XYZ file of C-alpha atoms in Angstrom:
490
model
C -6.659 -28.664 10.621
C -9.706 -29.479 8.481
C -8.891 -33.201 8.457
C -8.638 -33.179 12.259
C -11.912 -31.276 12.494
C -13.733 -33.870 10.363
C -12.381 -36.587 12.624
C -13.414 -34.792 15.826
C -16.941 -34.204 14.481
C -17.165 -37.771 13.094
C -18.172 -36.356 9.712
C -17.330 -37.867 6.364
C -15.864 -35.100 4.194
C -17.129 -34.914 0.621
C -14.853 -36.550 -2.009
C -13.617 -33.167 -3.270
C -12.853 -31.765 0.190
C -9.512 -31.768 2.039
C -9.115 -35.238 3.462
C -11.552 -36.792 0.955
C -10.666 -38.810 -2.118
C -7.068 -40.045 -2.215
C -5.350 -39.631 1.107
C -2.961 -36.742 0.948
C -3.710 -36.207 -2.754
C -2.455 -32.837 -3.986
C -5.534 -32.250 -6.123
C -7.618 -31.841 -2.981
C -5.671 -28.788 -1.827
C -7.066 -26.670 -4.631
C -10.668 -27.885 -4.370
C -13.488 -25.644 -3.282
C -14.253 -25.949 0.465
C -17.206 -28.209 1.319
C -20.556 -26.719 2.293
C -22.066 -28.388 5.367
C -25.065 -27.094 7.309
C -24.052 -26.597 10.938
C -26.185 -25.019 13.662
C -24.770 -22.365 15.964
C -24.541 -24.728 18.963
C -22.456 -27.262 17.033
C -20.307 -24.452 15.683
C -19.662 -22.961 19.126
C -19.355 -26.161 21.163
C -17.621 -28.510 18.723
C -16.112 -26.797 15.693
C -14.416 -23.789 17.315
C -12.782 -25.842 20.125
C -11.694 -28.492 17.606
C -10.031 -25.951 15.342
C -8.401 -24.220 18.316
C -7.035 -27.564 19.515
C -5.599 -28.330 16.066
C -3.986 -24.918 15.818
C -2.621 -25.308 19.351
C -0.985 -28.612 18.397
C 0.673 -26.951 15.415
C 2.098 -24.316 17.771
C 3.152 -26.735 20.497
C 6.656 -27.492 19.223
C 7.839 -23.866 19.120
C 5.904 -22.887 22.224
C 7.145 -25.835 24.292
C 10.750 -25.206 23.246
C 10.578 -21.502 24.112
C 8.754 -22.225 27.373
C 11.467 -24.665 28.434
C 14.263 -22.271 27.442
C 12.785 -19.523 29.632
C 11.856 -21.779 32.554
C 15.479 -21.669 33.751
C 14.713 -22.780 37.340
C 12.417 -25.633 36.317
C 9.383 -24.374 38.258
C 6.973 -25.022 35.397
C 5.864 -21.384 35.506
C 7.001 -18.205 33.777
C 7.068 -14.689 35.152
C 5.621 -11.806 33.151
C 9.067 -10.878 31.808
C 9.687 -14.452 30.657
C 6.248 -14.646 29.036
C 7.065 -11.453 27.157
C 10.307 -13.067 25.950
C 8.355 -16.095 24.673
C 5.905 -13.757 22.929
C 8.777 -11.966 21.219
C 10.302 -15.259 20.061
C 6.944 -16.290 18.571
C 6.350 -12.895 16.922
C 3.376 -12.036 19.141
C 2.342 -8.579 20.316
C 4.110 -8.255 23.689
C 1.710 -5.618 24.980
C -1.261 -7.897 24.295
C 0.551 -10.797 25.973
C 1.147 -8.621 29.047
C -2.507 -7.573 29.161
C -3.779 -11.183 28.916
C -1.264 -12.332 31.548
C -2.542 -9.712 33.983
C -6.182 -10.264 33.029
C -5.890 -13.977 33.874
C -4.171 -13.208 37.196
C -1.140 -15.359 36.381
C 1.117 -13.206 38.575
C -0.946 -14.110 41.654
C -0.222 -17.817 41.117
C 3.536 -17.524 40.777
C 3.475 -17.109 37.011
C 1.905 -18.775 33.971
C 2.173 -22.541 33.587
C 2.393 -24.131 30.146
C -1.362 -24.495 29.681
C -1.901 -20.858 30.632
C 0.932 -19.767 28.352
C -0.663 -21.745 25.535
C -3.972 -19.978 26.151
C -2.253 -16.578 26.252
C -0.535 -17.285 22.922
C -3.741 -18.600 21.334
C -5.724 -15.548 22.472
C -3.030 -13.110 21.294
C -2.847 -14.795 17.899
C -6.630 -14.796 17.524
C -6.776 -11.089 18.329
C -3.971 -10.331 15.876
C -5.703 -12.349 13.135
C -8.983 -10.576 13.885
C -7.272 -7.193 13.654
C -5.745 -8.126 10.293
C -9.037 -9.506 8.921
C -10.913 -6.383 9.977
C -8.254 -4.259 8.286
C -8.555 -6.347 5.092
C -12.301 -5.785 4.814
C -11.986 -2.111 5.730
C -9.512 -1.716 2.837
C -11.878 -3.497 0.445
C -14.726 -1.199 1.442
C -12.607 1.967 1.288
C -11.041 1.236 -2.108
C -14.100 -0.426 -3.714
C -12.007 -3.111 -5.396
C -13.801 -6.142 -6.816
C -14.253 -9.412 -4.897
C -11.947 -11.162 -7.376
C -9.207 -8.588 -6.955
C -9.607 -8.740 -3.172
C -9.227 -12.517 -3.067
C -6.212 -12.464 -5.401
C -4.308 -10.031 -3.167
C -5.872 -10.718 0.213
C -2.737 -12.174 1.881
C -0.774 -9.016 1.099
C -3.458 -6.372 0.787
C -2.785 -4.837 4.212
C 0.876 -4.309 3.319
C 0.126 -3.016 -0.194
C -2.522 -0.576 1.053
C -0.214 0.595 3.818
C 2.644 1.561 1.485
C 0.136 3.073 -0.967
C -1.534 5.356 1.578
C 1.808 6.447 3.061
C 2.660 7.940 -0.339
C -0.883 9.264 -0.859
C -0.178 12.392 1.191
C -3.326 14.118 -0.128
C -5.457 11.196 1.225
C -7.511 11.216 -1.979
C -6.889 7.542 -2.744
C -4.456 8.187 -5.608
C -0.710 8.406 -6.158
C 1.141 9.946 -9.090
C 2.686 7.734 -11.746
C 6.188 8.917 -10.834
C 5.709 7.368 -7.344
C 5.272 3.863 -8.763
C 9.005 3.077 -8.701
C 9.063 3.700 -4.953
C 5.945 1.546 -4.492
C 7.222 -1.298 -6.680
C 10.525 -1.293 -4.802
C 8.671 -1.967 -1.548
C 6.855 -4.845 -3.272
C 10.147 -6.324 -4.527
C 9.154 -5.672 -8.141
C 11.761 -3.226 -9.426
C 13.370 -4.303 -12.723
C 16.477 -6.471 -12.299
C 17.744 -6.288 -15.864
C 17.303 -4.293 -19.065
C 14.667 -6.691 -20.393
C 12.529 -6.335 -17.247
C 12.942 -2.583 -17.400
C 11.445 -2.673 -20.903
C 8.684 -5.084 -19.861
C 7.538 -2.852 -16.995
C 7.632 0.186 -19.299
C 5.397 -1.694 -21.771
C 2.942 -2.626 -19.009
C 2.690 0.991 -17.868
C 2.346 2.210 -21.459
C -0.411 -0.346 -22.057
C -2.290 0.999 -19.054
C -1.650 4.573 -20.269
C 0.220 5.553 -17.113
C 2.559 8.522 -17.256
C 4.490 10.452 -14.600
C 1.602 12.777 -13.794
C -1.124 10.117 -14.073
C -3.335 9.603 -11.018
C -3.195 5.939 -10.052
C -5.902 4.470 -7.827
C -5.282 1.488 -5.551
C -7.155 -0.956 -7.790
C -5.015 0.049 -10.771
C -1.873 -0.325 -8.651
C -2.925 -3.919 -7.835
C -3.430 -4.535 -11.576
C 0.133 -3.299 -12.241
C 1.506 -5.636 -9.561
C -0.400 -8.559 -11.090
C 0.791 -7.811 -14.634
C 4.459 -7.524 -13.588
C 4.249 -10.816 -11.690
C 2.707 -12.615 -14.661
C 5.447 -11.289 -16.955
C 8.165 -12.357 -14.524
C 6.634 -15.805 -14.037
C 6.495 -16.409 -17.779
C 10.154 -15.394 -18.183
C 11.340 -17.526 -15.268
C 9.307 -20.699 -15.815
C 11.716 -22.505 -18.139
C 14.729 -21.755 -15.941
C 12.901 -22.729 -12.739
C 11.610 -25.980 -14.284
C 15.124 -26.958 -15.353
C 16.485 -26.234 -11.875
C 13.615 -28.125 -10.222
C 14.154 -31.210 -12.412
C 17.905 -31.224 -11.634
C 17.197 -31.641 -7.925
C 14.163 -33.923 -8.266
C 16.488 -36.907 -8.647
C 13.876 -39.611 -8.010
C 11.446 -37.954 -10.450
C 8.492 -37.989 -8.052
C 7.672 -34.334 -8.704
C 8.494 -33.090 -5.196
C 11.522 -31.763 -3.309
C 12.499 -32.245 0.328
C 13.596 -29.410 2.596
C 17.286 -30.183 2.033
C 16.830 -30.238 -1.747
C 14.921 -26.935 -1.602
C 17.829 -25.305 0.242
C 20.321 -26.488 -2.397
C 18.038 -25.373 -5.235
C 17.529 -21.903 -3.758
C 21.301 -21.523 -3.413
C 21.696 -22.598 -7.053
C 19.087 -20.008 -8.073
C 20.943 -17.339 -6.016
C 17.968 -16.992 -3.680
C 19.693 -18.146 -0.489
C 19.357 -15.937 2.622
C 22.273 -13.622 3.382
C 21.363 -12.659 6.955
C 19.609 -14.047 10.004
C 16.600 -11.848 9.271
C 16.355 -13.242 5.735
C 16.664 -16.800 7.106
C 13.657 -16.224 9.341
C 11.652 -14.533 6.579
C 12.408 -17.302 4.063
C 11.574 -20.056 6.567
C 8.136 -18.472 7.069
C 7.615 -18.287 3.296
C 8.618 -21.944 2.776
C 6.208 -22.992 5.513
C 3.368 -20.944 4.010
C 3.702 -22.301 0.449
C 3.729 -25.949 1.599
C -0.063 -25.956 1.393
C -0.567 -29.605 2.389
C 2.046 -29.394 5.199
C 3.738 -32.660 4.172
C 7.266 -31.209 4.225
C 7.667 -31.498 0.446
C 7.309 -28.892 -2.309
C 5.915 -29.620 -5.788
C 6.738 -27.473 -8.820
C 3.675 -25.243 -8.509
C 4.545 -24.566 -4.881
C 8.178 -24.014 -5.840
C 7.196 -21.378 -8.433
C 5.274 -19.500 -5.731
C 8.189 -19.980 -3.322
C 10.809 -18.613 -5.750
C 8.627 -15.602 -6.605
C 7.898 -14.730 -3.006
C 11.499 -15.141 -1.848
C 12.809 -13.076 -4.759
C 10.290 -10.308 -4.034
C 10.963 -10.462 -0.306
C 14.711 -10.135 -0.843
C 14.146 -7.001 -2.901
C 11.639 -5.566 -0.446
C 14.023 -6.173 2.491
C 16.679 -4.207 0.612
C 14.103 -1.467 0.015
C 13.291 -1.386 3.743
C 16.978 -0.739 4.453
C 16.952 2.046 1.865
C 13.874 3.643 3.449
C 15.454 3.479 6.885
C 18.657 5.055 5.531
C 16.608 7.807 3.870
C 14.840 8.646 7.139
C 18.118 8.536 9.055
C 19.596 10.903 6.472
C 16.659 13.246 7.066
C 14.695 12.846 3.810
C 10.922 12.963 3.761
C 8.716 10.374 2.040
C 8.079 12.811 -0.842
C 11.811 13.446 -1.303
C 12.482 9.711 -1.209
C 9.880 9.174 -3.964
C 11.554 11.816 -6.153
C 15.014 10.340 -5.582
C 13.853 6.778 -6.327
C 11.997 7.939 -9.458
C 15.087 9.696 -10.856
C 17.373 6.789 -9.959
C 15.098 4.176 -11.504
C 14.612 6.104 -14.763
C 18.369 6.244 -15.308
C 19.056 2.669 -14.162
C 17.954 1.324 -17.541
C 19.871 -1.961 -17.246
C 18.350 -2.818 -13.853
C 21.780 -3.202 -12.257
C 20.879 -1.086 -9.228
C 23.902 1.157 -9.925
C 24.399 4.593 -11.506
C 27.649 5.791 -13.064
C 29.009 9.298 -12.395
C 27.511 10.620 -15.632
C 24.124 9.052 -14.779
C 24.221 10.640 -11.314
C 24.838 14.007 -13.005
C 21.770 13.364 -15.155
C 19.791 12.501 -12.021
C 20.775 15.824 -10.446
C 19.606 17.645 -13.586
C 16.353 15.681 -13.524
C 15.852 16.740 -9.901
C 16.626 20.339 -10.912
C 19.533 20.537 -8.449
C 22.729 22.383 -9.379
C 26.097 22.105 -7.621
C 29.660 22.982 -8.578
C 31.859 20.461 -10.403
C 34.272 20.147 -7.459
C 31.470 19.701 -4.909
C 29.903 16.996 -7.070
C 33.128 15.017 -7.514
C 34.130 15.315 -3.855
C 30.703 14.089 -2.720
C 30.742 11.229 -5.234
C 34.178 9.985 -4.166
C 33.318 10.258 -0.471
C 30.405 7.800 -0.753
C 31.828 5.448 -3.428
C 33.258 3.192 -0.754
C 34.019 0.264 -3.068
C 35.680 2.548 -5.680
C 33.629 1.095 -8.543
C 32.786 4.477 -10.034
C 29.088 3.649 -9.534
C 26.583 4.288 -6.749
C 23.916 1.973 -5.385
C 20.678 3.602 -4.265
C 21.819 3.697 -0.625
C 25.100 5.317 -1.727
C 23.046 7.734 -3.827
C 21.083 8.704 -0.711
C 24.352 9.274 1.146
C 25.620 11.310 -1.824
C 22.575 13.609 -1.686
C 23.006 13.945 2.090
C 26.631 15.077 1.634
C 25.496 17.699 -0.885
C 22.707 18.789 1.429
C 25.118 19.242 4.319
C 27.773 21.009 2.243
C 25.862 22.727 -0.579
C 22.322 23.084 0.774
C 20.702 20.615 -1.687
C 17.407 19.304 -0.235
C 18.091 21.592 2.718
C 14.651 21.180 4.341
C 15.034 20.081 7.952
C 13.411 16.662 7.621
C 15.744 14.860 10.012
C 14.640 16.602 13.230
C 11.921 14.833 15.212
C 8.772 16.663 16.295
C 8.421 16.967 20.081
C 5.206 14.914 20.370
C 4.604 11.283 19.363
C 1.293 12.162 17.690
C 3.214 14.407 15.274
C 5.806 11.755 14.364
C 5.691 10.175 10.879
C 3.927 6.779 11.153
C 6.576 5.172 8.958
C 9.310 6.283 11.375
C 7.349 4.861 14.336
C 7.099 1.493 12.574
C 10.777 1.507 11.601
C 11.585 1.792 15.303
C 9.083 -0.891 16.392
C 10.414 -3.481 13.949
C 13.586 -3.740 16.067
C 11.464 -5.131 18.903
C 10.304 -8.071 16.766
C 6.896 -6.636 15.865
C 5.235 -8.365 12.927
C 5.126 -5.984 9.940
C 1.732 -7.125 8.670
C 0.249 -6.738 12.135
C 1.800 -3.282 12.494
C 0.368 -2.263 9.124
C -3.121 -3.309 10.247
C -3.022 -1.188 13.415
C -4.438 2.313 13.616
C -2.089 5.226 14.249
C -3.307 5.389 17.863
C -2.673 1.675 18.527
C 0.742 1.901 16.854
C 1.647 4.840 19.071
C 0.493 2.878 22.135
C 2.927 0.113 21.216
C 5.661 2.717 20.815
C 4.890 4.054 24.302
C 5.066 0.520 25.726
C 8.479 -0.279 24.241
C 10.027 3.141 24.866
C 8.430 3.565 28.334
C 6.887 6.963 27.623
C 3.375 8.418 27.575
C 1.533 10.049 24.684
C 1.946 13.439 26.327
C 5.720 13.218 26.882
C 8.147 15.407 24.971
C 10.220 12.950 22.909
C 13.289 15.187 22.914
C 13.332 15.462 26.714
C 12.140 11.977 27.674
C 14.161 9.903 25.184
C 17.063 12.327 24.732
C 16.775 12.094 20.939
C 16.322 14.899 18.421
C 16.687 13.184 15.026
C 15.412 10.072 13.276
C 18.945 8.642 13.297
C 19.119 9.005 17.085
C 15.675 7.404 17.516
C 16.579 4.373 15.368
C 19.874 4.019 17.249
C 17.972 4.102 20.563
C 15.515 1.440 19.304
C 18.432 -0.852 18.442
C 20.017 -0.363 21.889
C 16.768 -0.867 23.834
C 15.874 -3.991 21.853
C 19.328 -5.490 22.388
C 19.276 -4.630 26.107
C 15.797 -6.153 26.541
C 16.831 -9.364 24.783
C 19.930 -9.746 26.955
C 18.144 -9.014 30.225
C 15.418 -11.575 29.531
C 17.752 -14.441 28.662
């Protein structure tokens, strides 16, 4: 985009700027951006349109393909419903797309043509980016983290702050040390082996963090950084060896096909369609010079981000299962803390004796027969061990039969404004909503999106209008509505 902008403005970029020096040289991608004095007229009339045009060209391939797929009668125009389908395919806020479509009067002209659709997409993306950027700076101001810390974590700070504040039920800007396992799981940073378990324990000891310690957001970011550095140091030799095996011509880069083979060799290949989409976005984002090839530095970032994303996707499934089973966020934190303390080898499994220890740690007592019956009923693979999701199911069985964790957390409140924000987002994700964008929205805007997708108003009684009474029923309804909408728009 910057190279195109220089060309449009007929400016010669400085030697250390992108596009200067050696053409396509990798060293330029890490240089400091050039400083050029530009007046407001040049900025508004030349620079902004040039950048928009470059970004539009980058979007054209996906947009044109989706436009053609939805223009089934070949009219060159799309109805509102078809535009919404394109927005969903591109990961754009459908409600915003609908509003722009109506604002531009596209329906009066028989639908949106390609140029109008391109403008709708560009506007929606700009608004989403603006919302995210505003959220980033609001977080920086609220948490008072340093400029350096902000820049280091800026691409993920909305997500990290979101999961942090959801656990900070007191809204005092701190979480307890025992909640860190739950937080790290959502970041994809739980220990995967006994050595990592010890490394994380050393990091926390070095920062003097105990179970009852009050951890501020800045300190949480420091923990994330330290764990990543430790992991990177441990993995560098193995990743370098794998990279060199596939870099057969020795030019220091890998093609897309070679990257796929390498990721499979490193056991980082996607296992579902959702993971395929997530990993494709990550690969695209780490290819900083957009030449279709990955060097070793980019590959290190790629492997780290994919590994963390795989873990965090698993954690998202666990959180959804916990809500479906009727556990609150606080209960989930306690369960994850107990599980993680006893999973000393990082296998993600607890034996029967370890589960008994977890129950004692949680100060929950049940009879021997009730314990064994519950354990066997959820040990579906008959391994004699429980994963965390199976552990959640195990606790649910005991709650239903023995009254353990008997608080009624599974029943939905009657009004949307009273519904847990995390539950609202869990439901919206099934409609293709971007997680980072959702995290940057206020509770009111998130609820507005919920109303749009579920066709209700803020004042409606959820039980009566949607015919759901529990989180499990709401999630099931979200899956059905999303599937029905996708089929009807094809």
